[in-house]
Tab-separated table of C-alpha atoms in Angstrom:
chain	number	residue	atom	x	y	z
U	1	MET	CA	-12.309	4.338	-4.340
U	2	ARG	CA	-11.894	6.056	-7.653
U	3	GLY	CA	-8.452	7.178	-8.716
U	4	ILE	CA	-8.331	10.970	-8.524
U	5	ALA	CA	-5.672	13.646	-8.658
U	6	PHE	CA	-4.342	14.665	-5.283
U	7	ALA	CA	-2.454	17.686	-3.950
U	8	LEU	CA	-0.807	18.441	-0.533
U	9	VAL	CA	-2.015	21.119	1.819
U	10	ALA	CA	-2.573	20.624	5.476
U	11	GLY	CA	-5.866	20.307	7.155
U	12	LEU	CA	-4.992	21.604	10.589
U	13	SER	CA	-1.691	22.598	12.096
U	14	VAL	CA	-0.426	20.330	14.850
U	15	CYS	CA	0.460	23.382	16.959
U	16	PRO	CA	-1.831	26.223	18.086
U	17	ALA	CA	-1.673	29.064	15.601
U	18	ALA	CA	-0.008	32.243	16.731
U	19	ALA	CA	-2.114	35.363	16.709
U	20	GLN	CA	-2.119	36.952	13.271
U	21	VAL	CA	-0.525	40.394	13.445
U	22	ARG	CA	-1.673	42.296	10.380
U	23	THR	CA	0.967	45.002	10.081
U	24	PRO	CA	1.219	46.938	6.802
U	25	GLU	CA	4.363	44.928	6.002
U	26	PHE	CA	2.502	41.642	6.587
U	27	THR	CA	-0.483	42.788	4.508
U	28	ARG	CA	1.764	43.667	1.536
U	29	ALA	CA	3.473	40.270	1.730
U	30	GLU	CA	0.130	38.473	2.075
U	31	THR	CA	-1.324	40.261	-0.959
U	32	ALA	CA	1.724	39.402	-3.059
U	33	PHE	CA	1.605	35.785	-1.851
U	34	ASN	CA	-2.092	35.276	-2.656
U	35	GLU	CA	-2.330	37.254	-5.885
U	36	GLY	CA	1.030	36.397	-7.428
U	37	ASN	CA	0.989	32.621	-6.925
U	38	ASP	CA	-1.362	29.763	-7.689
U	39	LEU	CA	-2.309	27.160	-5.094
U	40	ARG	CA	0.602	24.845	-5.851
U	41	SER	CA	3.160	27.658	-5.710
U	42	ARG	CA	1.822	28.858	-2.343
U	43	VAL	CA	1.996	25.400	-0.834
U	44	ILE	CA	5.343	24.414	-2.349
U	45	ALA	CA	6.875	27.631	-1.014
U	46	GLN	CA	6.015	26.448	2.489
U	47	VAL	CA	7.258	22.936	1.694
U	48	LEU	CA	10.615	24.484	0.763
U	49	LEU	CA	10.670	26.444	4.023
U	50	ILE	CA	9.989	23.244	5.955
U	51	ALA	CA	12.689	21.364	4.036
U	52	ILE	CA	15.335	23.929	4.954
U	53	GLY	CA	14.155	24.139	8.575
U	54	HIS	CA	12.632	27.620	8.591
U	55	GLN	CA	8.984	26.614	9.072
U	56	ASN	CA	7.853	23.938	11.507
U	57	SER	CA	4.098	24.068	10.944
U	58	VAL	CA	1.929	22.252	8.427
U	59	PRO	CA	1.640	24.112	5.093
U	60	THR	CA	-1.718	25.534	4.043
U	61	GLU	CA	-3.037	27.459	1.087
U	62	ASN	CA	-3.113	30.594	3.243
U	63	PHE	CA	-0.385	33.066	4.188
U	64	SER	CA	0.208	32.858	7.933
U	65	LEU	CA	2.400	34.800	10.324
U	66	ARG	CA	4.605	31.707	10.577
U	67	THR	CA	5.178	31.706	6.830
U	68	PHE	CA	5.769	35.461	6.801
U	69	SER	CA	8.355	35.188	9.583
U	70	ALA	CA	10.002	32.155	7.967
U	71	ILE	CA	10.421	33.952	4.627
U	72	LYS	CA	11.897	36.983	6.379
U	73	ARG	CA	14.413	34.836	8.283
U	74	PHE	CA	15.446	33.091	5.088
U	75	GLN	CA	15.853	36.419	3.276
U	76	GLU	CA	17.968	37.830	6.092
U	77	GLN	CA	20.271	34.795	6.101
U	78	ASN	CA	20.680	34.819	2.331
U	79	GLY	CA	21.384	38.463	1.641
U	80	LEU	CA	17.906	39.262	0.286
U	81	TRP	CA	15.713	42.215	1.204
U	82	PRO	CA	13.873	40.961	4.355
U	83	ASP	CA	10.337	42.122	3.602
U	84	GLY	CA	8.644	38.689	3.757
U	85	VAL	CA	7.478	38.961	0.139
U	86	LEU	CA	7.763	35.751	-1.896
U	87	THR	CA	9.523	37.161	-4.946
U	88	LYS	CA	10.942	35.029	-7.739
U	89	ALA	CA	14.455	35.638	-6.445
U	90	THR	CA	13.440	34.439	-2.969
U	91	SER	CA	11.574	31.429	-4.346
U	92	ASP	CA	14.494	30.392	-6.569
U	93	ARG	CA	16.967	30.711	-3.695
U	94	MET	CA	14.661	28.676	-1.436
U	95	PHE	CA	14.413	25.909	-4.010
U	96	THR	CA	18.201	25.765	-4.377
U	97	ALA	CA	18.603	25.531	-0.601
U	98	ALA	CA	15.905	22.871	-0.251
U	99	ALA	CA	16.920	20.752	-3.248
U	100	PRO	CA	19.414	18.509	-1.366
U	101	MET	CA	16.821	17.570	1.263
U	102	LEU	CA	14.043	17.046	-1.270
U	103	SER	CA	16.354	14.939	-3.406
U	104	MET	CA	17.320	12.795	-0.421
U	105	TRP	CA	13.714	12.303	0.665
U	106	ASN	CA	12.288	11.944	-2.879
U	107	PHE	CA	8.682	11.990	-1.713
U	108	LYS	CA	6.213	9.928	-3.733
U	109	LEU	CA	2.471	9.570	-3.333
U	110	LEU	CA	1.670	6.126	-1.976
U	111	SER	CA	-1.788	4.843	-1.107
U	112	HIS	CA	-2.951	2.501	1.582
U	113	PRO	CA	-3.538	-0.878	-0.105
U	114	TRP	CA	-7.098	-1.256	1.213
U	115	ARG	CA	-8.338	2.221	2.071
U	116	GLY	CA	-6.903	4.010	-0.959
U	117	HIS	CA	-5.924	7.241	0.825
U	118	PRO	CA	-2.539	8.579	-0.396
U	119	ILE	CA	0.237	10.141	1.660
U	120	TRP	CA	3.707	11.463	0.886
U	121	MET	CA	6.286	8.723	1.464
U	122	PRO	CA	10.067	9.497	1.556
U	123	GLN	CA	11.027	6.692	-0.802
U	124	GLY	CA	14.433	8.191	-1.531
U	125	LEU	CA	15.690	6.924	1.833
U	126	SER	CA	16.085	3.372	0.489
U	127	LEU	CA	12.944	2.276	2.290
U	128	HIS	CA	12.118	-1.383	1.781
U	129	PRO	CA	8.353	-2.062	1.591
U	130	ALA	CA	6.845	-4.966	3.487
U	131	PRO	CA	3.098	-5.583	3.696
U	132	ASN	CA	1.622	-6.452	7.070
U	133	LYS	CA	-1.832	-7.215	8.389
U	134	ASN	CA	-2.537	-3.505	8.933
U	135	GLY	CA	-1.228	-2.167	5.625
U	136	LEU	CA	2.355	-1.261	4.804
U	137	ALA	CA	5.671	-1.007	6.608
U	138	PHE	CA	8.802	0.672	5.246
U	139	ASP	CA	12.218	0.100	6.771
U	140	ASP	CA	15.495	1.873	6.110
U	141	SER	CA	18.295	-0.711	6.067
U	142	LEU	CA	20.550	1.786	7.872
U	143	GLY	CA	18.145	2.086	10.773
U	144	ARG	CA	17.641	5.808	10.321
U	145	LEU	CA	13.891	5.850	9.736
U	146	ASN	CA	10.906	3.576	9.311
U	147	VAL	CA	7.227	4.108	8.625
U	148	LYS	CA	4.041	2.149	9.173
U	149	TYR	CA	0.905	3.076	7.240
U	150	ASN	CA	-1.835	1.327	9.188
U	151	TYR	CA	-5.554	0.733	9.159
U	152	PHE	CA	-7.257	-0.712	12.238
U	153	PRO	CA	-10.842	-1.793	11.528
U	154	SER	CA	-13.795	-1.547	13.891
U	155	ILE	CA	-12.285	0.789	16.472
U	156	SER	CA	-12.738	4.425	17.475
U	157	ILE	CA	-10.157	7.181	17.260
U	158	ASP	CA	-10.649	8.007	20.965
U	159	LEU	CA	-9.771	4.467	22.021
U	160	VAL	CA	-6.659	4.338	19.820
U	161	TYR	CA	-5.518	7.721	21.140
U	162	SER	CA	-5.960	6.878	24.831
U	163	ASP	CA	-4.485	3.399	24.444
U	164	THR	CA	-1.446	4.730	22.560
U	165	LEU	CA	-0.760	7.413	25.162
U	166	GLU	CA	-1.129	4.905	27.980
U	167	ARG	CA	1.328	2.470	26.354
U	168	LYS	CA	3.851	5.237	25.720
U	169	ARG	CA	3.714	6.427	29.301
U	170	ARG	CA	3.872	2.885	30.653
U	171	ASN	CA	7.043	2.335	28.630
U	172	ARG	CA	8.577	5.570	29.967
U	173	TYR	CA	8.335	7.554	26.753
U	174	THR	CA	8.531	11.328	26.870
U	175	ILE	CA	5.375	12.807	25.353
U	176	ASN	CA	6.504	15.906	23.493
U	177	TYR	CA	3.098	16.831	22.146
U	178	SER	CA	-0.355	15.294	21.839
U	179	VAL	CA	-3.718	16.526	20.612
U	180	ILE	CA	-7.026	14.978	19.593
U	181	LYS	CA	-9.803	16.863	17.830
U	182	ASP	CA	-12.419	16.489	15.103
U	183	GLY	CA	-11.813	12.763	14.556
U	184	TRP	CA	-8.001	12.779	14.358
U	185	PHE	CA	-5.020	12.880	16.685
U	186	VAL	CA	-1.290	13.566	16.678
U	187	ILE	CA	1.255	12.273	19.180
U	188	SER	CA	4.943	13.215	19.227
U	189	ALA	CA	7.087	11.190	21.608
U	190	SER	CA	10.653	10.090	22.381
U	191	SER	CA	11.672	6.682	23.683
U	192	PRO	CA	14.112	6.122	26.572
U	193	GLU	CA	16.632	5.097	23.887
U	194	ASP	CA	16.265	8.528	22.194
U	195	ARG	CA	14.258	7.265	19.236
U	196	ASP	CA	11.732	9.848	18.085
U	197	GLU	CA	8.205	9.003	17.027
U	198	TYR	CA	5.401	10.877	15.304
U	199	LEU	CA	1.911	9.409	14.920
U	200	ARG	CA	-1.076	10.816	13.064
U	201	TYR	CA	-4.358	8.881	12.808
U	202	HIS	CA	-7.862	9.683	11.545
U	203	GLN	CA	-11.238	8.077	11.962
U	204	ASP	CA	-11.941	6.425	8.604
U	205	GLY	CA	-15.373	4.831	8.482
U	206	ASP	CA	-15.668	2.435	11.405
U	207	GLY	CA	-11.881	2.109	11.656
U	208	VAL	CA	-8.768	4.233	12.149
U	209	LEU	CA	-6.222	5.084	9.430
U	210	GLY	CA	-2.871	6.764	9.852
U	211	PHE	CA	0.896	6.494	9.998
U	212	SER	CA	3.568	6.012	12.617
U	213	LEU	CA	6.974	7.495	11.796
U	214	PHE	CA	10.121	6.510	13.732
U	215	TRP	CA	13.613	7.948	13.347
U	216	ASN	CA	16.919	7.675	15.153
U	217	ASN	CA	19.397	10.494	14.584
U	218	ALA	CA	22.197	8.383	16.069
U	219	ASN	CA	22.093	6.238	12.932
U	220	GLY	CA	22.123	9.215	10.555
U	221	ASN	CA	20.174	12.451	10.616
U	222	VAL	CA	17.506	12.535	7.898
U	223	SER	CA	15.526	15.362	9.566
U	224	GLY	CA	12.708	13.111	10.612
U	225	GLU	CA	10.778	15.945	12.236
U	226	ARG	CA	10.517	17.709	8.853
U	227	ILE	CA	9.439	14.507	7.160
U	228	ALA	CA	6.777	14.126	9.865
U	229	ILE	CA	5.356	17.590	9.159
U	230	LEU	CA	5.055	16.928	5.429
U	231	MET	CA	3.580	13.445	5.828
U	232	SER	CA	1.149	14.800	8.412
U	233	ALA	CA	0.094	17.541	6.018
U	234	SER	CA	-0.548	15.121	3.175
U	235	LEU	CA	-2.667	12.711	5.226
U	236	GLY	CA	-4.525	15.515	6.997
U	237	SER	CA	-5.446	17.104	3.690
U	238	VAL	CA	-6.893	13.931	2.209
U	239	MET	CA	-8.796	12.939	5.334
U	240	ASN	CA	-10.156	16.444	5.985
U	241	GLY	CA	-11.202	16.999	2.370
U	242	ARG	CA	-8.825	19.866	1.656
U	243	PRO	CA	-6.739	20.410	-1.489
U	244	MET	CA	-3.250	19.011	-1.711
U	245	VAL	CA	-0.474	19.098	-4.269
U	246	GLU	CA	1.895	16.464	-5.518
U	247	PRO	CA	5.421	16.324	-4.092
U	248	PRO	CA	7.948	18.751	-5.623
U	249	GLY	CA	9.384	17.338	-8.809
U	250	ALA	CA	6.458	14.972	-9.413
U	251	THR	CA	4.717	15.063	-12.762
U	252	GLN	CA	1.377	16.781	-12.889
U	253	THR	CA	-0.534	13.754	-14.063
U	254	ALA	CA	-2.924	12.039	-11.696
U	255	PRO	CA	-0.993	10.048	-9.069
U	256	GLN	CA	-1.332	6.296	-8.762
U	257	VAL	CA	-3.878	5.238	-6.165
U	258	ALA	CA	-4.462	1.692	-5.059
U	259	ASN	CA	-7.933	0.617	-4.154
U	260	THR	CA	-9.460	-2.515	-2.926
U	261	PRO	CA	-11.676	-4.070	-5.589
U	262	PRO	CA	-15.151	-5.012	-4.392
U	263	LEU	CA	-15.565	-8.735	-4.892
U	264	TYR	CA	-19.302	-8.810	-4.309
U	265	VAL	CA	-20.444	-6.081	-6.650
U	266	PRO	CA	-21.448	-6.391	-10.303
U	267	VAL	CA	-18.061	-5.904	-11.942
U	268	PRO	CA	-17.861	-7.781	-15.257
U	269	ALA	CA	-14.849	-9.947	-16.072
U	270	GLN	CA	-12.730	-9.227	-13.018
U	271	PRO	CA	-10.350	-11.860	-11.577
U	272	VAL	CA	-10.963	-13.113	-8.064
U	273	ALA	CA	-9.065	-11.615	-5.226
U	274	ARG	CA	-7.785	-9.029	-7.607
U	275	GLU	CA	-5.821	-6.492	-5.646
U	276	ASN	CA	-6.309	-3.761	-8.227
U	277	PRO	CA	-9.317	-1.604	-9.001
U	278	PRO	CA	-11.852	-2.919	-11.522
U	279	THR	CA	-11.608	-1.829	-15.123
U	280	PRO	CA	-14.819	-1.598	-17.149
U	281	SER	CA	-15.060	-4.221	-19.836
U	282	ALA	CA	-17.665	-5.723	-22.036
U	283	VAL	CA	-20.194	-7.804	-20.128
U	284	PRO	CA	-19.690	-11.461	-21.052
U	285	PRO	CA	-22.599	-13.883	-21.497
U	286	SER	CA	-21.936	-15.241	-18.013
U	287	THR	CA	-22.520	-13.297	-14.808
U	288	ALA	CA	-19.234	-14.234	-13.191
U	289	VAL	CA	-16.062	-12.415	-12.413
U	290	ALA	CA	-13.175	-13.609	-14.640
U	291	PRO	CA	-11.444	-16.078	-15.524
U	292	PRO	CA	-10.917	-14.372	-18.873
U	293	ALA	CA	-12.702	-16.193	-21.623
U	294	PRO	CA	-11.206	-16.012	-24.027
U	295	ALA	CA	-9.427	-12.649	-23.667
U	296	PRO	CA	-7.989	-11.129	-20.471
U	297	PRO	CA	-9.534	-8.033	-18.900
U	298	PRO	CA	-8.443	-4.773	-20.542
U	299	PRO	CA	-5.310	-3.147	-19.094
U	300	MET	CA	-5.835	-1.099	-15.972
U	301	LYS	CA	-5.038	2.598	-16.168
U	302	ALA	CA	-1.713	3.411	-14.580
U	303	GLU	CA	-3.157	5.944	-12.169
U	304	GLU	CA	-5.502	3.368	-10.682
U	305	LYS	CA	-2.819	1.172	-9.169
U	306	SER	CA	0.169	1.741	-6.943
U	307	PHE	CA	0.082	-1.336	-4.774
U	308	SER	CA	-1.297	-4.883	-4.967
U	309	THR	CA	-1.086	-8.062	-2.943
U	310	GLY	CA	-1.723	-11.721	-3.624
U	311	SER	CA	-0.392	-15.222	-3.100
U	312	GLY	CA	1.965	-17.619	-4.853
U	313	PHE	CA	3.989	-20.820	-4.481
U	314	PHE	CA	7.264	-22.457	-5.468
U	315	VAL	CA	7.355	-24.949	-8.342
U	316	ASP	CA	10.954	-26.104	-7.886
U	317	ALA	CA	13.890	-25.862	-5.477
U	318	ASN	CA	15.599	-23.143	-7.537
U	319	GLY	CA	13.479	-20.244	-6.333
U	320	ASN	CA	10.998	-20.282	-9.239
U	321	PHE	CA	7.680	-19.015	-7.967
U	322	ILE	CA	4.203	-18.829	-9.547
U	323	THR	CA	1.437	-16.271	-9.053
U	324	ASN	CA	-1.307	-14.702	-11.184
U	325	ALA	CA	-0.368	-12.190	-13.857
U	326	HIS	CA	-2.972	-9.736	-12.557
U	327	VAL	CA	-1.306	-9.700	-9.117
U	328	ILE	CA	1.959	-8.265	-10.481
U	329	LYS	CA	0.538	-6.317	-13.427
U	330	ASP	CA	2.204	-2.908	-13.905
U	331	CYS	CA	4.354	-3.384	-10.795
U	332	LYS	CA	7.852	-1.949	-10.610
U	333	ILE	CA	8.889	-3.555	-7.326
U	334	VAL	CA	7.839	-7.049	-6.237
U	335	VAL	CA	8.620	-8.610	-2.864
U	336	VAL	CA	7.515	-11.948	-1.427
U	337	LYS	CA	7.153	-12.694	2.271
U	338	LEU	CA	7.918	-16.360	2.909
U	339	ASN	CA	7.360	-18.522	5.962
U	340	ASP	CA	11.084	-18.607	6.749
U	341	GLY	CA	11.168	-15.971	9.468
U	342	LYS	CA	13.171	-13.600	7.270
U	343	SER	CA	12.422	-10.178	5.841
U	344	PRO	CA	10.508	-10.092	2.558
U	345	HIS	CA	12.558	-11.353	-0.398
U	346	LYS	CA	13.003	-9.335	-3.558
U	347	ALA	CA	11.500	-10.972	-6.615
U	348	ARG	CA	12.261	-10.615	-10.298
U	349	ILE	CA	9.509	-11.008	-12.893
U	350	VAL	CA	10.777	-13.652	-15.328
U	351	ALA	CA	7.748	-14.131	-17.585
U	352	THR	CA	4.008	-13.474	-17.764
U	353	ASP	CA	1.137	-15.017	-19.704
U	354	ASN	CA	-1.668	-12.486	-19.501
U	355	SER	CA	-4.085	-14.546	-21.559
U	356	ASN	CA	-3.908	-17.378	-19.023
U	357	ASP	CA	-3.269	-15.136	-15.998
U	358	LEU	CA	0.070	-16.692	-14.999
U	359	ALA	CA	3.336	-15.084	-13.915
U	360	LEU	CA	6.730	-16.597	-13.144
U	361	LEU	CA	8.911	-14.920	-10.506
U	362	SER	CA	12.457	-15.643	-9.395
U	363	ILE	CA	12.885	-15.206	-5.638
U	364	GLU	CA	16.243	-14.121	-4.304
U	365	ASP	CA	17.814	-16.231	-1.552
U	366	ALA	CA	15.034	-18.818	-1.619
U	367	LYS	CA	16.609	-21.942	-3.061
U	368	GLY	CA	16.294	-25.391	-1.560
U	369	GLY	CA	12.912	-24.893	0.089
U	370	LYS	CA	9.634	-26.769	-0.152
U	371	PHE	CA	7.948	-26.725	-3.563
U	372	ALA	CA	4.892	-28.227	-5.227
U	373	PRO	CA	5.048	-31.217	-7.597
U	374	LEU	CA	2.593	-30.800	-10.484
U	375	ARG	CA	-0.124	-33.364	-11.058
U	376	MET	CA	-2.375	-33.517	-14.135
U	377	GLY	CA	-5.752	-35.114	-14.601
U	378	THR	CA	-7.726	-34.196	-11.491
U	379	ARG	CA	-11.039	-36.044	-11.207
U	380	LEU	CA	-14.507	-34.589	-10.790
U	381	GLY	CA	-15.435	-34.589	-7.094
U	382	GLU	CA	-11.848	-34.957	-5.906
U	383	GLY	CA	-10.970	-33.240	-2.666
U	384	VAL	CA	-8.765	-30.140	-2.982
U	385	ALA	CA	-7.333	-27.446	-0.721
U	386	ALA	CA	-6.517	-23.790	-1.324
U	387	PHE	CA	-3.882	-21.804	0.530
U	388	GLY	CA	-3.258	-18.068	0.346
U	389	TYR	CA	-3.300	-14.712	2.075
U	390	PRO	CA	-6.845	-13.343	1.732
U	391	HIS	CA	-7.943	-10.026	3.224
U	392	ALA	CA	-4.501	-9.193	4.540
U	393	ASP	CA	-6.037	-6.117	6.174
U	394	ILE	CA	-8.072	-8.108	8.696
U	395	LEU	CA	-7.247	-11.826	8.557
U	396	ALA	CA	-4.215	-13.756	9.799
U	397	SER	CA	-0.969	-12.728	8.146
U	398	SER	CA	0.252	-16.327	8.475
U	399	GLY	CA	-2.055	-17.543	5.704
U	400	ASN	CA	-5.459	-19.144	5.234
U	401	PHE	CA	-6.224	-22.800	4.426
U	402	THR	CA	-9.579	-24.008	3.053
U	403	LEU	CA	-10.938	-27.348	1.843
U	404	GLY	CA	-13.375	-28.216	-0.929
U	405	ASN	CA	-13.898	-30.312	-4.042
U	406	VAL	CA	-13.515	-30.092	-7.798
U	407	THR	CA	-17.131	-29.375	-8.740
U	408	ALA	CA	-16.661	-29.079	-12.514
U	409	LEU	CA	-13.864	-29.873	-14.968
U	410	SER	CA	-14.250	-26.590	-16.834
U	411	GLY	CA	-14.861	-22.972	-16.032
U	412	LEU	CA	-17.283	-20.363	-17.289
U	413	ASN	CA	-18.805	-21.137	-20.655
U	414	ASP	CA	-17.011	-24.516	-20.607
U	415	ASP	CA	-13.605	-22.844	-20.575
U	416	SER	CA	-11.310	-25.886	-20.494
U	417	ARG	CA	-8.415	-23.959	-18.941
U	418	TYR	CA	-10.095	-23.884	-15.531
U	419	TYR	CA	-11.514	-26.086	-12.802
U	420	GLN	CA	-14.556	-25.016	-10.852
U	421	ILE	CA	-13.947	-25.604	-7.142
U	422	SER	CA	-15.904	-25.289	-3.920
U	423	ALA	CA	-12.920	-24.474	-1.683
U	424	PRO	CA	-13.645	-20.966	-0.343
U	425	VAL	CA	-11.326	-18.258	-1.688
U	426	GLN	CA	-11.316	-14.534	-1.069
U	427	GLN	CA	-9.543	-11.368	-2.101
U	428	GLY	CA	-5.823	-12.077	-1.723
U	429	ASN	CA	-5.977	-15.794	-2.636
U	430	SER	CA	-5.020	-14.926	-6.207
U	431	GLY	CA	-2.039	-16.974	-7.361
U	432	GLY	CA	-2.078	-19.408	-4.448
U	433	PRO	CA	-1.804	-23.177	-4.920
U	434	LEU	CA	-4.722	-25.565	-5.335
U	435	LEU	CA	-3.527	-28.876	-3.865
U	436	ASP	CA	-4.800	-32.433	-3.903
U	437	ASN	CA	-4.783	-34.635	-0.812
U	438	TYR	CA	-1.195	-35.757	-1.497
U	439	GLY	CA	0.257	-32.241	-1.556
U	440	ASN	CA	0.507	-31.969	-5.353
U	441	ALA	CA	-0.407	-28.746	-7.102
U	442	VAL	CA	-3.375	-29.366	-9.403
U	443	GLY	CA	-4.101	-25.713	-10.139
U	444	VAL	CA	-3.572	-22.029	-9.429
U	445	VAL	CA	-6.383	-20.132	-7.674
U	446	ALA	CA	-7.593	-17.424	-10.032
U	447	ALA	CA	-11.228	-16.299	-9.871
U	448	LYS	CA	-14.597	-16.465	-8.166
U	449	LEU	CA	-18.204	-15.955	-9.177
U	450	ASN	CA	-19.703	-12.517	-8.793
U	451	VAL	CA	-22.327	-13.467	-6.237
U	452	LEU	CA	-24.281	-10.225	-6.240
U	453	LYS	CA	-24.606	-10.092	-9.993
U	454	VAL	CA	-25.880	-13.660	-10.130
U	455	ALA	CA	-28.349	-12.884	-7.340
U	456	ILE	CA	-29.652	-9.850	-9.193
U	457	ALA	CA	-30.064	-11.866	-12.377
U	458	SER	CA	-31.510	-15.048	-10.872
U	459	GLY	CA	-32.817	-14.179	-7.430
U	460	ASP	CA	-30.544	-16.815	-5.867
U	461	PHE	CA	-27.241	-16.448	-3.992
U	462	PRO	CA	-24.749	-19.074	-5.235
U	463	GLN	CA	-22.117	-20.252	-2.783
U	464	ASN	CA	-18.486	-21.363	-3.146
U	465	ILE	CA	-18.288	-21.171	-6.931
U	466	ASN	CA	-14.637	-20.439	-7.569
U	467	PHE	CA	-12.105	-21.176	-10.293
U	468	ALA	CA	-8.500	-22.349	-10.587
U	469	ILE	CA	-6.206	-22.506	-13.607
U	470	LYS	CA	-5.472	-26.139	-14.398
U	471	SER	CA	-2.023	-27.568	-13.775
U	472	THR	CA	-1.823	-28.516	-17.461
U	473	MET	CA	-1.858	-24.822	-18.356
U	474	LEU	CA	0.738	-24.138	-15.665
U	475	ALA	CA	2.992	-26.969	-16.885
U	476	THR	CA	2.873	-25.643	-20.455
U	477	PHE	CA	3.741	-22.143	-19.239
U	478	LEU	CA	6.683	-23.413	-17.173
U	479	GLU	CA	7.966	-25.633	-19.978
U	480	SER	CA	7.952	-22.686	-22.379
U	481	ASN	CA	10.227	-20.885	-19.906
U	482	GLN	CA	12.616	-23.843	-19.529
U	483	ILE	CA	11.518	-24.611	-15.968
U	484	THR	CA	11.710	-28.296	-15.053
U	485	THR	CA	9.088	-29.460	-12.572
U	486	GLN	CA	8.627	-32.591	-10.508
U	487	PRO	CA	5.609	-34.727	-11.479
U	488	GLY	CA	3.134	-35.401	-8.706
U	489	THR	CA	2.081	-38.860	-7.583
U	490	THR	CA	-0.929	-40.311	-5.822
U	491	THR	CA	0.841	-43.196	-4.124
U	492	GLY	CA	1.167	-43.577	-0.404
U	493	THR	CA	-1.103	-42.238	2.305
U	494	LYS	CA	-3.218	-39.137	1.847
U	495	LEU	CA	-2.302	-36.231	4.099
U	496	ASP	CA	-4.688	-35.263	6.826
U	497	PRO	CA	-5.824	-31.596	6.663
U	498	ALA	CA	-3.371	-30.353	9.289
U	499	ASP	CA	-0.377	-31.910	7.527
U	500	LEU	CA	-1.640	-30.691	4.161
U	501	ALA	CA	-1.938	-27.177	5.570
U	502	ASP	CA	1.679	-27.339	6.816
U	503	THR	CA	2.798	-28.496	3.355
U	504	ALA	CA	0.874	-25.697	1.647
U	505	LYS	CA	2.224	-23.040	3.988
U	506	ALA	CA	5.828	-24.179	3.533
U	507	MET	CA	5.672	-23.779	-0.256
U	508	SER	CA	3.654	-20.543	-0.377
U	509	GLY	CA	4.351	-16.837	-0.035
U	510	PHE	CA	2.622	-13.471	0.333
U	511	VAL	CA	3.207	-11.353	-2.794
U	512	SER	CA	3.202	-7.562	-2.763
U	513	CYS	CA	4.244	-5.058	-5.357
U	514	GLN	CA	4.189	-1.409	-6.299
């Protein structure tokens, strides 16, 4: 999907609309509301009313009886003339009253990592992001609120709705409200333990996209029901093709939107498994998708990326971790999910080498674990294995292991920095280890051939033509950053595939960043 500017306004209210009573007083207020305010001002006024608890319906660009009544109640409680007209004095007073809630929530636009649709996310509540096989999960360390932004492929909205309701009822939930219409549904429910839930999902292609919001007032009241209304409005607007505005306080530039890059389309000079949208660049002599030869792809525009995922692996027992530079490019927050049964670990970016597509991370609380010795001088035809987390939206979240061979000792246009390999790699393998049969790292998975472009040019579909950065380049990068590595050896017995897969999994991690 292309990065575009988004705005919040609801598609459909989650509650039946009250009959519109067009009294002269209402008509005057409606005229002032529509003629005296632009779209953003009309919507933000309702956002403020929701934030302070005076309106409990999804905001729209129109002036409804709910909004009219909410403004009048606010005016009455704040010593203003209660005529329902949104004057500057009323608007200013509303903003002052709503500011503490808006500051606490600090909504930001955040897009689904594979579908690209943005929603408002209350990132001011110290939510910790953690990618999962369906998209994103955000947890509040205090247990007040958590969110899941999910995409379920190859399923209908009707089936998800009926299955969700059945599970809730089977688990003795109280269903507060539920509705399904026009390819979307909303369910509001409470668990036997008094945890509240709000779910909104839409049919998106052949799958279902939406969010599940959970909050527990016993752990601290963050007004989860108000958050639910605003998140519901933002998703409903995008999915129903209606206008929406950015969260209050956000800049008016285009928001960042993450998209899944198409790996099998003619995109020149794009790294394999790149979890960011493609950036146009000059078409190189070859018809492959990066590695960069000799220069890296041009920088991606900031608004085109808000989330990316990839793979990586440890190179010593001190928590030093390698991935591709394009995986963590322009990221402000980086976390790595390891195979240690713990929550994702925070990572600090220590150094990057954009020209050779390498990045060094330091992983918190990850010392003493399995790491990869580095071996130089891989032979043509030697067996190799790749490990990573491809297609995290649909494949196993525990990682993917593939076998192949070194098919050439250089990359595109005889680029000596790369090996050509036949081990299958996909989107999400970026930064993962390329191992020999002894468990040594001989490279870093980086790129794959653009199959469709080659087919268009030659009439033939090439298979399993992928590329990895050589361990010699990695060793030079690590040495320049004062990282001491263990040299690999080829003595002893070769590992069988199952043992090699266990070794690869133990040293690897799933990288995600915003």
